[in-house]
Coordinates of C-alpha atoms and ligand atoms in Angstrom, one line a residue:
M260 CA -23.6 -5.3 -2.1
S261 CA -25.5 -1.9 -1.5
V262 CA -22.9 1.1 -1.5
V263 CA -23.8 1.1 2.6
Q264 CA -23.0 -2.5 2.8
A265 CA -19.7 -1.9 1.2
L266 CA -18.7 1.2 3.0
S267 CA -19.1 0.0 6.4
A268 CA -16.9 -3.1 4.9
T269 CA -14.2 -1.0 3.9
V270 CA -14.6 0.9 7.2
A271 CA -14.0 -2.4 9.1
W272 CA -11.2 -3.3 6.4
L273 CA -9.3 0.4 7.6
G274 CA -9.8 -0.3 11.6
Q275 CA -7.8 -3.1 10.9
S276 CA -5.2 -1.9 9.1
L277 CA -5.3 1.7 10.8
G278 CA -6.0 0.9 14.5
A279 CA -8.5 1.6 15.9
S280 CA -7.7 5.2 17.0
E281 CA -6.7 6.3 13.9
L282 CA -9.8 4.7 12.6
L283 CA -11.8 7.4 15.4
H284 CA -9.5 10.1 14.0
V285 CA -11.0 9.5 10.0
L286 CA -14.1 9.1 11.3
D287 CA -13.8 12.8 13.6
Q288 CA -12.9 14.2 10.9
S289 CA -15.5 12.6 8.6
T290 CA -18.1 14.6 10.7
Q291 CA -17.6 17.6 9.5
S292 CA -18.0 16.3 5.8
I293 CA -20.0 13.5 5.5
S294 CA -20.2 13.8 1.6
G295 CA -16.2 14.5 1.3
L296 CA -15.5 11.3 3.1
V297 CA -17.9 8.9 1.5
S298 CA -16.6 10.5 -1.7
A299 CA -12.6 9.6 -0.9
V300 CA -13.3 6.5 0.7
R301 CA -15.4 5.1 -2.1
A302 CA -12.9 6.4 -4.5
Y303 CA -9.9 4.7 -2.1
S304 CA -11.9 1.6 -2.3
R305 CA -13.8 1.3 -5.2
V306 CA -16.8 -0.1 -3.6
D307 CA -18.9 -0.3 -6.5
E308 CA -15.6 -2.0 -8.7
T309 CA -15.8 -5.9 -8.3
A310 CA -14.1 -6.5 -11.8
E311 CA -10.3 -5.4 -12.7
A312 CA -9.7 -2.5 -14.4
E313 CA -6.9 -0.4 -16.4
V314 CA -5.7 1.8 -13.5
D315 CA -2.9 4.4 -13.1
V316 CA -0.8 3.4 -10.2
H317 CA -0.6 7.2 -9.4
E318 CA -3.9 7.2 -8.9
G319 CA -4.3 4.6 -5.9
I320 CA -1.1 6.2 -4.3
E321 CA -2.5 9.4 -3.9
N322 CA -6.1 8.6 -3.0
T323 CA -3.9 6.6 -0.1
L324 CA -2.6 9.2 0.7
T325 CA -5.3 11.2 1.1
I326 CA -7.0 9.0 3.3
L327 CA -3.7 9.0 5.5
R328 CA -3.2 12.6 5.7
H329 CA -3.8 12.9 8.8
R330 CA -1.1 10.9 9.9
L331 CA 1.7 12.8 8.2
G332 CA 2.3 15.7 10.9
D333 CA 5.5 17.5 9.6
V334 CA 6.5 14.5 7.5
T335 CA 7.5 15.8 4.0
L336 CA 6.4 14.0 0.6
A337 CA 8.7 13.8 -2.1
R338 CA 7.3 12.2 -5.0
D339 CA 9.3 11.4 -8.1
Y340 CA 6.3 9.9 -10.8
D341 CA 6.9 8.6 -14.2
R342 CA 3.7 9.9 -15.6
S343 CA 4.8 7.9 -18.6
L344 CA 3.9 4.2 -16.9
P345 CA 1.3 2.5 -18.8
P346 CA -2.0 1.5 -16.7
I347 CA -2.2 -1.9 -15.5
R348 CA -4.8 -4.4 -15.0
V349 CA -6.1 -4.7 -11.3
L350 CA -8.7 -4.6 -8.8
A351 CA -8.0 -0.5 -7.3
N352 CA -8.9 -1.7 -4.2
E353 CA -6.2 -4.2 -3.8
L354 CA -3.4 -2.3 -4.9
N355 CA -4.4 -0.2 -2.2
Q356 CA -3.7 -2.0 0.1
V357 CA -0.5 -2.4 -0.7
W358 CA 0.0 1.3 -0.6
T359 CA -1.9 1.8 2.4
N360 CA 0.4 -1.3 4.2
L361 CA 3.9 0.2 3.2
L362 CA 3.2 4.2 3.5
D363 CA 1.5 3.2 7.0
N364 CA 4.7 1.4 8.0
A365 CA 7.2 4.5 6.4
I366 CA 4.9 6.9 8.7
D367 CA 5.6 4.6 11.9
A368 CA 9.0 4.6 11.3
M369 CA 9.4 8.3 11.0
S370 CA 7.4 8.9 14.1
G371 CA 6.0 12.3 13.0
Q372 CA 9.1 13.7 11.4
G373 CA 11.0 13.1 8.3
R374 CA 11.1 12.3 4.3
L375 CA 8.8 10.0 2.8
G376 CA 10.0 9.5 -0.4
I377 CA 7.3 7.6 -3.3
R378 CA 8.9 6.9 -6.6
T379 CA 7.7 5.3 -9.9
S380 CA 9.9 4.0 -12.4
R381 CA 10.1 1.0 -15.6
D382 CA 12.5 -1.7 -15.0
S383 CA 12.5 -4.9 -16.9
R384 CA 13.4 -8.3 -14.9
D385 CA 13.3 -11.8 -15.9
G386 CA 13.0 -10.0 -19.3
A387 CA 9.6 -8.6 -18.5
D388 CA 8.3 -5.3 -18.4
H389 CA 7.7 -4.4 -14.8
L390 CA 6.5 -1.0 -13.2
V391 CA 8.3 -0.2 -10.0
V392 CA 6.7 1.5 -6.7
E393 CA 9.7 2.7 -4.3
I394 CA 8.6 3.7 -0.8
S395 CA 11.4 5.4 1.1
D396 CA 12.1 6.9 4.8
D397 CA 14.5 8.2 6.7
G398 CA 13.3 6.7 10.0
A399 CA 15.0 4.0 12.2
G400 CA 15.2 1.5 9.6
V401 CA 15.2 -2.3 9.6
S402 CA 18.0 -3.9 11.6
Q403 CA 19.7 -6.8 9.6
E404 CA 18.5 -9.9 11.4
H405 CA 15.0 -8.4 10.7
L406 CA 15.1 -8.0 7.2
T407 CA 14.5 -11.3 6.4
R408 CA 11.5 -11.9 8.7
V409 CA 9.8 -8.6 7.8
W410 CA 7.4 -10.3 5.3
E411 CA 6.4 -13.1 7.9
P412 CA 2.8 -13.0 9.4
F413 CA 2.9 -11.9 12.9
F414 CA 6.4 -10.5 12.5
S415 CA 6.1 -7.3 14.5
T416 CA 8.3 -4.8 16.3
K417 CA 5.7 -2.6 17.5
G418 CA 4.8 -3.7 20.6
E419 CA 1.2 -4.8 21.8
G420 CA -1.7 -3.5 20.7
K421 CA 0.9 -1.3 18.3
G422 CA 1.4 -3.9 15.3
T423 CA -0.3 -6.4 13.6
G424 CA 2.6 -8.1 12.0
L425 CA 0.5 -8.8 9.2
G426 CA 0.7 -5.8 7.1
L427 CA 3.8 -6.5 4.9
D428 CA 2.5 -10.4 4.6
I429 CA -0.8 -8.4 3.1
V430 CA 1.9 -6.8 0.8
R431 CA 3.4 -9.8 -0.1
R432 CA 0.7 -11.5 -0.9
I433 CA -1.3 -9.3 -3.1
V434 CA 1.7 -8.5 -5.1
M435 CA 3.1 -12.0 -5.6
E436 CA 0.3 -14.3 -5.5
R437 CA -2.3 -12.0 -7.2
Y438 CA -0.1 -10.1 -9.9
Q439 CA 2.9 -12.4 -10.1
G440 CA 5.0 -9.2 -9.1
D441 CA 7.8 -9.3 -6.4
V442 CA 8.9 -6.9 -3.1
E443 CA 12.2 -6.1 -2.1
V444 CA 13.6 -4.4 1.4
D445 CA 16.6 -2.5 1.4
S446 CA 17.5 -0.7 4.8
Q447 CA 20.3 1.1 6.8
A448 CA 19.7 3.4 9.4
G449 CA 18.1 6.7 8.4
D450 CA 17.5 5.0 4.6
T451 CA 14.9 2.3 4.1
K452 CA 13.6 1.3 0.8
F453 CA 10.6 -1.5 -0.1
R454 CA 9.9 -1.7 -3.2
V455 CA 7.4 -3.4 -5.3
F456 CA 7.7 -5.1 -9.0
L457 CA 4.0 -5.4 -10.8
P458 CA 4.3 -7.2 -14.0
V459 CA 3.1 -4.0 -17.0
A460 CA 1.3 -7.1 -18.7
I461 CA -0.9 -9.1 -15.5
P462 CA -1.6 -12.4 -16.4
R463 CA -5.1 -13.0 -16.7
E464 CA -7.4 -13.5 -14.0
E465 CA -8.3 -17.1 -14.4
E466 CA -5.0 -18.1 -14.6
R467 CA -3.9 -16.2 -10.9
A468 CA -4.4 -17.4 -7.4
A469 CA -7.5 -16.8 -5.9
V470 CA -7.9 -13.8 -3.9
P471 CA -5.9 -13.6 -0.5
S472 CA -7.8 -13.9 2.4
Ligands
ADP706 N1 9.7 1.4 6.9 C1 10.2 0.6 7.9 N2 11.2 1.1 8.4 C2 11.5 0.2 9.3 N3 10.7 -0.7 9.8 C3 10.3 -1.3 9.2 C4 9.5 -0.5 8.3 N4 8.6 -1.4 7.6 C5 8.4 -2.7 8.4 N5 9.2 -2.6 9.6 C6 9.3 -3.7 10.3 O1 8.7 -4.9 10.0 C7 7.7 -5.1 10.4 C8 6.5 -5.6 10.1 O2 5.4 -4.7 9.3 P1 4.2 -5.2 9.4 O3 4.1 -6.5 8.5 O4 3.4 -4.1 8.2 O5 3.5 -5.3 10.9 P2 3.1 -4.0 11.8 O6 3.3 -2.5 11.5 O7 2.1 -4.4 12.2 O8 4.4 -4.0 12.7 C9 7.4 -3.7 11.7 O9 7.0 -4.0 12.5 C10 8.8 -3.3 11.4 O10 9.8 -3.6 12.5
MG707 MG1 2.5 -2.1 9.3

């Protein structure tokens, strides 16, 4: 795949996950600096990378924040990173879809104002070492009866033309099926936390499910 083909595939994917108006915004900003956009999108999508590599999760989160910056408005970012976390073996652009969908939802929930927390830590569950990424927001929250439904494909409370209801389904499939990790949500009004658990030693690629599509 040439870089141009890969970039247009990435732009198409961004369009699906961000929505048309946001994509236009990203492209509009980019006319001021095409080469800047090309390098940001390349770093974000790792279009030239088709093999798994050891990545630092913080790098992917920060690239994703760069891509989503125009959406942040007056949202305050609160980072609490454990920089001692080991790199993990993944396809960077798959993991970036996870951060994009979770951050996008948190930003939607706050309607332009609030506190977006990103915390990384280490945890052992089921006897294995896991890396934990928690994305929190102080928006309206998920109602009790929706807590288990949010992971369903096409479940959305955002109304016609706004939500596809696929974001969290993609998150769940990439984290659980591809990387044998886990996802969790805790939510009350004003305090919502989505957690992603990724095994530090991810099983070898041939032992895992195919890329979700
Ligand atoms: N941070 C959050 N705060 C409140 N509700 C959320 C949050 N994240 C997800 N949700 C709920 O989960 C639903 C499904 O999310 P998602 O699969 O990303 O689809 P979409 O964002 O297209 O609606 C959302 O419509 C919303 O009701
Ligand atoms: Mg979403």
